[in-house]
Tab-separated table of C-alpha atoms in Angstrom:
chain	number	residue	atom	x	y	z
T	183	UNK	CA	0.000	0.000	0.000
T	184	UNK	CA	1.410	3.187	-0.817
T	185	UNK	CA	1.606	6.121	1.999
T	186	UNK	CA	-1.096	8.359	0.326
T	187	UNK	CA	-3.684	5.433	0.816
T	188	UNK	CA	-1.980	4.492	4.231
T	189	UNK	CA	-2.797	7.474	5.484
T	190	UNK	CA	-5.957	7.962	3.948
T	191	UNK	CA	-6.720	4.580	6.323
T	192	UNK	CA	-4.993	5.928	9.312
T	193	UNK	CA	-7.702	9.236	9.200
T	194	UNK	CA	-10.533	6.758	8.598
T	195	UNK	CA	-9.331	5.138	11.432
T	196	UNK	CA	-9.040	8.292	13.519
T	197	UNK	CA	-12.529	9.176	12.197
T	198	UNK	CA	-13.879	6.114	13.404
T	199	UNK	CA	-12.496	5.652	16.731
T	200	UNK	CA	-10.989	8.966	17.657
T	201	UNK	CA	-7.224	7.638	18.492
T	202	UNK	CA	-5.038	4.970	16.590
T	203	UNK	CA	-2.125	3.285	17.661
T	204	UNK	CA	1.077	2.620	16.058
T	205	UNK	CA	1.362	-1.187	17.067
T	206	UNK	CA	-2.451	-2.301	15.073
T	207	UNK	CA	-1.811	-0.074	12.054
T	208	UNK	CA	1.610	-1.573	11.481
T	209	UNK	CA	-0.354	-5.144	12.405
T	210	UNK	CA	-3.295	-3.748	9.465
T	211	UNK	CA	-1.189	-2.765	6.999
T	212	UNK	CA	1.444	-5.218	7.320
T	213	UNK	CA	4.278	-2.247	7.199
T	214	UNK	CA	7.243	-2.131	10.235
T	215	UNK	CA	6.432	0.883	13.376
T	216	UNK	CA	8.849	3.322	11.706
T	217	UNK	CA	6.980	3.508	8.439
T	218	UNK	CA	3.531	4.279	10.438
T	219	UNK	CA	5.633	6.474	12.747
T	220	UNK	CA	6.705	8.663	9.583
T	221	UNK	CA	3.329	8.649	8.341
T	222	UNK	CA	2.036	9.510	11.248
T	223	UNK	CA	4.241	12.655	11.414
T	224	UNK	CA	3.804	13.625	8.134
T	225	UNK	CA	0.017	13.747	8.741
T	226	UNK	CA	0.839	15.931	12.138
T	227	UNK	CA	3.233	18.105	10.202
T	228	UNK	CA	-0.256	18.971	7.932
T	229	UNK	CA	-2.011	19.741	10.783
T	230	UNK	CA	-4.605	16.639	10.539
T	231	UNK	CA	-3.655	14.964	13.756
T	232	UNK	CA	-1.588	14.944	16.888
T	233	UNK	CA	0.890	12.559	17.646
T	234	UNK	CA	0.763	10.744	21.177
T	235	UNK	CA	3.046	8.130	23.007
T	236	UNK	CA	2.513	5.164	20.550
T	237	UNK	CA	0.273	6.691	18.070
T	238	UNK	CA	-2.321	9.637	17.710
T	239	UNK	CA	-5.239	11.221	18.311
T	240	UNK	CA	-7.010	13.600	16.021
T	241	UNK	CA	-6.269	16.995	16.322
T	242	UNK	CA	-9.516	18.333	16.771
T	243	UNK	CA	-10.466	16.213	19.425
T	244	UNK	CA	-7.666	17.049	21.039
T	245	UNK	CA	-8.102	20.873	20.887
T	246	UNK	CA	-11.842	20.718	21.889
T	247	UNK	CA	-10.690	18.797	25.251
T	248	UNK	CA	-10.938	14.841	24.550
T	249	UNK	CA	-10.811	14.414	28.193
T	250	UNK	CA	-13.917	16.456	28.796
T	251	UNK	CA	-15.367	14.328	26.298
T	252	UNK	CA	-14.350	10.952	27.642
T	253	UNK	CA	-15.901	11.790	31.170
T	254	UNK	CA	-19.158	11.988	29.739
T	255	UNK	CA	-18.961	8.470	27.133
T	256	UNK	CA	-20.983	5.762	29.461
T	257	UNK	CA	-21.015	8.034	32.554
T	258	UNK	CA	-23.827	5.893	34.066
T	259	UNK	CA	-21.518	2.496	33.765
T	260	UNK	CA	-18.944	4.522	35.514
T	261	UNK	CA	-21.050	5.630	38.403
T	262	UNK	CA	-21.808	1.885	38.746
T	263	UNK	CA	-18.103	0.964	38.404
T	264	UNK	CA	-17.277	3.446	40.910
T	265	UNK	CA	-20.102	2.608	43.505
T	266	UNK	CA	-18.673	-1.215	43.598
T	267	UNK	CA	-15.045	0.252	43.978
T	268	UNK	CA	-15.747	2.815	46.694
T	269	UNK	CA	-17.370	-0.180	48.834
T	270	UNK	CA	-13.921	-2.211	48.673
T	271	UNK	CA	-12.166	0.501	50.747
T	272	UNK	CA	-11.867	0.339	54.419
T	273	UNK	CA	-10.827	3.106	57.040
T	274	UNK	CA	-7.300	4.026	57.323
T	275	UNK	CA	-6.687	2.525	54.212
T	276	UNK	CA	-3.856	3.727	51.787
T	277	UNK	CA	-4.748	4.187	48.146
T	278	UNK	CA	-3.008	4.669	44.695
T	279	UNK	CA	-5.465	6.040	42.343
T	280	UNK	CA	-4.399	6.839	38.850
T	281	UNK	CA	-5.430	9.442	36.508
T	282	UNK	CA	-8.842	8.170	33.688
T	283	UNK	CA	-12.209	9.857	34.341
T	284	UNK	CA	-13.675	6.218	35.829
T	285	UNK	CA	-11.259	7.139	39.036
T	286	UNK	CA	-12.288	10.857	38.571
T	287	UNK	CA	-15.796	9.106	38.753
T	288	UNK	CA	-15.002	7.212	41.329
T	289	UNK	CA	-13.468	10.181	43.726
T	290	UNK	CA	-17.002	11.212	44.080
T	291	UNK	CA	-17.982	8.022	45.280
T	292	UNK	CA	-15.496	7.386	48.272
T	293	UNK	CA	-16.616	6.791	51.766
T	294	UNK	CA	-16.645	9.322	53.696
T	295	UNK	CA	-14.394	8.117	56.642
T	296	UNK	CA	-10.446	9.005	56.846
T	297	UNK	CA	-7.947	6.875	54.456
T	298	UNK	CA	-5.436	8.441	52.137
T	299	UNK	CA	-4.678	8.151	48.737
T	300	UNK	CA	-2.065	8.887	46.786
T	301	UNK	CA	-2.735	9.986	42.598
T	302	UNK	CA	-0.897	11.602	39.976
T	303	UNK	CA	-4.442	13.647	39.212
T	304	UNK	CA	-4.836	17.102	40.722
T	305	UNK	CA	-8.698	16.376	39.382
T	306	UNK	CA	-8.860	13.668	41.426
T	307	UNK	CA	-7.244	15.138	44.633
T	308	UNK	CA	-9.425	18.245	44.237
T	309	UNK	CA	-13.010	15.713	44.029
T	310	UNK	CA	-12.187	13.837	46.989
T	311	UNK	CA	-11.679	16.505	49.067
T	312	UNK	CA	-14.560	18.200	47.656
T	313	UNK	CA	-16.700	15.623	48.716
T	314	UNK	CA	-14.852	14.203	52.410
T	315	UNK	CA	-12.304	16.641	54.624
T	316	UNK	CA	-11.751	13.513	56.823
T	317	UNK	CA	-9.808	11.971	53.792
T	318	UNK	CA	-5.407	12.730	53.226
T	319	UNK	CA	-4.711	13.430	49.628
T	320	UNK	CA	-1.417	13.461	48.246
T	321	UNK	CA	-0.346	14.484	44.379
T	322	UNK	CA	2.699	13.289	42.391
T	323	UNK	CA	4.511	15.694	41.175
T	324	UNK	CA	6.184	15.371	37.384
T	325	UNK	CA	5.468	16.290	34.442
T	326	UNK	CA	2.215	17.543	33.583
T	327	UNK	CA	0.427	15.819	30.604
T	328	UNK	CA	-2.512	17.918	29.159
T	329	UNK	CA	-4.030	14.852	27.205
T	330	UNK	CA	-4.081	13.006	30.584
T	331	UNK	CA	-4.542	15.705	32.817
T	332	UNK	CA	-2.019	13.931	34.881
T	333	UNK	CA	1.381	14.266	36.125
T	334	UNK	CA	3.796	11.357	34.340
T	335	UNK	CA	7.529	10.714	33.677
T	336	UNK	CA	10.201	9.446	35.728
T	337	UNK	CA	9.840	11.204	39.035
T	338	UNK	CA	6.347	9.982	39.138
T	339	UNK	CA	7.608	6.005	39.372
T	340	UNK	CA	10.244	7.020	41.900
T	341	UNK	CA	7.535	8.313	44.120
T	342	UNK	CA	5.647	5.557	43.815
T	343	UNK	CA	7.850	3.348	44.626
T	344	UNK	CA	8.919	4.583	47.662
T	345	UNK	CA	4.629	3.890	48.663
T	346	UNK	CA	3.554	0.685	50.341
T	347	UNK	CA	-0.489	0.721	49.626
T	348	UNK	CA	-3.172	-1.230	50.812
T	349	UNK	CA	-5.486	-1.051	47.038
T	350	UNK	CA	-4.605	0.437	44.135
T	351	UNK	CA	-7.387	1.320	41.529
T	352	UNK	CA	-5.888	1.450	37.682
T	353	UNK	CA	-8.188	2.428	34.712
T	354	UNK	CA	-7.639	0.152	31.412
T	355	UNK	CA	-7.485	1.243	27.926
T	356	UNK	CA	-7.918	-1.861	26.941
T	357	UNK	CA	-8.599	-5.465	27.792
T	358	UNK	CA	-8.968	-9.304	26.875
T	359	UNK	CA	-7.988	-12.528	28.098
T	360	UNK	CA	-5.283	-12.650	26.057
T	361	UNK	CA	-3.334	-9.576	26.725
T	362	UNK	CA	-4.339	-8.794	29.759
T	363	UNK	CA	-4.867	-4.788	30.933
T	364	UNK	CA	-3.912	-2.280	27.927
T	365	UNK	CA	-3.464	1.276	27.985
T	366	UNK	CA	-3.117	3.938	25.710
T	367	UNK	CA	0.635	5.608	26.584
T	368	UNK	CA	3.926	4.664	27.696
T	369	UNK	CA	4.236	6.926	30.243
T	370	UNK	CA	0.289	6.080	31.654
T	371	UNK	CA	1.308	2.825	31.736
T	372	UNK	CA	4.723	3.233	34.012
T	373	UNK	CA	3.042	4.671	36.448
T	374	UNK	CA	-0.072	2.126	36.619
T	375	UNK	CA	2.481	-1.064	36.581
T	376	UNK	CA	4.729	1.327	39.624
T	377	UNK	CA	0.883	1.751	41.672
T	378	UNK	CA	-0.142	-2.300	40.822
T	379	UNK	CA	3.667	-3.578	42.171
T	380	UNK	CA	3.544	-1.301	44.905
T	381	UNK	CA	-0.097	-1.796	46.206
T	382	UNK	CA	-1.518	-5.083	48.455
T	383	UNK	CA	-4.340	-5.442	46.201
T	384	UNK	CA	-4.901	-4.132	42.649
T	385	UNK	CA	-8.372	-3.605	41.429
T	386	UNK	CA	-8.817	-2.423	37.164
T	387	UNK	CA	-11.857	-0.440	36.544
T	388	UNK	CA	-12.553	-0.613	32.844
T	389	UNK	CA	-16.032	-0.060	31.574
T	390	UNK	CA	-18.061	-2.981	28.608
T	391	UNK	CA	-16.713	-1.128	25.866
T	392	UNK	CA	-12.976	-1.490	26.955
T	393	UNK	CA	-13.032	-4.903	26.608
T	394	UNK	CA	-11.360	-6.198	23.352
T	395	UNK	CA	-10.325	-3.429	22.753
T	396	UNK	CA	-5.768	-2.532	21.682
T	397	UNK	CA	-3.166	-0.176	23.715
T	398	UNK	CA	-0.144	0.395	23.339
T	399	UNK	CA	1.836	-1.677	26.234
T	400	UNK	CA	0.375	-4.586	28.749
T	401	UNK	CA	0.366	-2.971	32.287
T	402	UNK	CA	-0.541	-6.353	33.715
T	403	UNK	CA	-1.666	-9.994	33.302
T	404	UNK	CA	-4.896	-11.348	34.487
T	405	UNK	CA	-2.806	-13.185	37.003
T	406	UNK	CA	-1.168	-10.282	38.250
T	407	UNK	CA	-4.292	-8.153	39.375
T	408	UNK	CA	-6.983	-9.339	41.993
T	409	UNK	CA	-10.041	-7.602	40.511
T	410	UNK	CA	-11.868	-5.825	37.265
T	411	UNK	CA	-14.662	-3.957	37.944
T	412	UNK	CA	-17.167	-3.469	34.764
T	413	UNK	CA	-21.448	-2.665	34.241
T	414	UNK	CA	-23.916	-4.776	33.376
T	415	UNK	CA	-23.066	-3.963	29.428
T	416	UNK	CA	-20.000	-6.694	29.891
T	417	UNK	CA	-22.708	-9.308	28.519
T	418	UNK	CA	-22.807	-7.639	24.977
T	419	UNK	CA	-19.177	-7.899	24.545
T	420	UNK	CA	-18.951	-11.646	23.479
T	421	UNK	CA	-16.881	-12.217	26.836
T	422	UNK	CA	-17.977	-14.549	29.809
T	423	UNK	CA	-16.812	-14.229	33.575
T	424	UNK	CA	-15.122	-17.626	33.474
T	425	UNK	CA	-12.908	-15.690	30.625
T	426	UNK	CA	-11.271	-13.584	32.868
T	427	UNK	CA	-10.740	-16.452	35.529
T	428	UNK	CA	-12.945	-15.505	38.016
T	429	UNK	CA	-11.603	-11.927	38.790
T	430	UNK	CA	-14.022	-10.006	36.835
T	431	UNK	CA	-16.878	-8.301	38.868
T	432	UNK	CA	-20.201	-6.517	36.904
T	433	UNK	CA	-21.763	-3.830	38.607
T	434	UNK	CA	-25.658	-3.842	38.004
C-alpha cells in the first residue's frame, strides 16, 4: 500500500475511533512501526492529527478537550463501576489512584471516613476533598500531561515506589484474556504497573466497551491483578466471567 492510501486509512481510522495506535496499524497494513511512525508525522506536520506516546489522536479532538469528552462516554456504567469500587475501601486505608475519568468518577464516590490516597491527578485530589475533609490526599509531582490531565515521567515512578499501599485502583485502555490490561501511553502505563507492584491489592476499573479493545503496552496480566470492575453492558461484549478467571466483577 502506498503512503497516500496508508494514510488515507490511518484518518478513517481516527474518524472512526478517535485515536489509533502505532502497534495495530503496522499489524493492518502489514508495514514495520517506523513507516507508520513517519506517516504519522507527516500527517501531524499537515495539521490533521496529533501525535501521542505510541500513536495519535485527532487533532480536533484534542483541541476541543478529549478528556472532557471521555468523562461523559458511558457516565452511568462509571457511576456503577465506581459505587462497587468505593465499597472495597476500608478506614485508614492507603490508596493509589491513577489518573482516567472512571477514578475521577469514582473520587465522588469514596466513603466518607479518613484513608489516604495517593494519585498523579490534581482532578482527582481536588473531588475527593470536595466531597470528604476527613480523607489525606497526596499528588505526584512530574510532568504535567494535558491529554491526561495527569502528572507522568520518571519522578512519578520514583515516588511511587517509595509507597507501600493497601489497594490500588488502575483504569484500562484496553482489555482481553489474552493480553491482559492495555493502555493507551507509555508513560500512563509506568506509572499504573509502579501503583499495581507497589499496592496489596490491585483492582482495574474498565467499563463494557474497553473490553477487546488494543493499547499500546500490557500494564498487567490477568494473574497479576486481583479484581476488574465493569457494568452490566460486559454481557454484549462476546466475553464470559469464566474468561477472565474468576476476577471479573459486573456492577448492576
Amino acid at each position: 500500500m502506498n503512503p497516500i492510501k496508508r494514510r488515507k486509512h490511518i484518518l478513517d481510522e481516527l474518524e472512526k475511533f478517535g485515536e489509533v495506535t502505532v502497534v495495530k496499524l503496522s499489524e493492518t497494513l502489514k508495514v514495520t512501526s517506523e513507516t507508520i511512525r513517519r506517516d504519522l508525522s507527516s500527517l501531524e506536520s499537515e495539521g490533521q492529527i496529533t501525535k501521542i506516546h505510541g500513536g495519535a489522536v485527532i487533532k480536533q479532538v484534542v483541541q476541543e478537550d478529549a478528556f472532557g469528552a471521555r468523562i461523559n462516554t458511558h457516565r452511568e456504567e462509571k457511576m456503577a463501576i465506581g459505587k462497587v469500587a468505593a465499597a472495597m475501601v476500608s478506614e485508614h486505608d492507603t490508596l493509589f489512584i491513577d489518573s482516567c475519568t472512571t477514578n475521577l468518577i469514582l473520587a465522588e464516590q469514596l466513603p466518607s471516613f479518613a484513608f489516604s490516597v495517593i494519585t498523579n491527578s490534581a482532578l482527582i485530589a481536588d473531588k475527593i476533598k470536595e466531597h470528604n475533609l476527613l480523607a489525606r490526599v497526596y499528588v505526584l509531582g512530574g510532568e504535567y500531561d494535558y491529554h491526561f490531565r495527569a502528572n507522568l515521567g520518571v519522578s512519578v515512578c520514583q515516588q511511587i515506589n517509595a509507597i507501600h499501599a493497601d489497594i490500588c485502583f488502575i483504569g484500562a485502555g484496553g482489555i482481553s484474556p489474552q493480553h491482559g490490561v492495555l493502555v493507551k501511553s507509555f508513560d500512563e502505563a509506568y506509572v499504573a504497573q509502579a501503583m499495581i507492584t507497589m499496592s496489596k491489592k490491585s483492582v482495574i476499573l474498565a467499563d463494557h466497551s474497553k473490553f477487546g479493545q488494543d493499547g499500546v503496552m500490557c500494564i498487567a496480566t490477568l494473574k497479576e491483578v486481583d479484581h476488574i470492575i465493569t457494568d452490566s453492558g460486559f454481557k454484549t461484549t462476546g466475553y464470559t466471567q469464566p474468561d477472565f478467571a474468576g476476577k471479573l466483577r459486573v456492577a448492576e
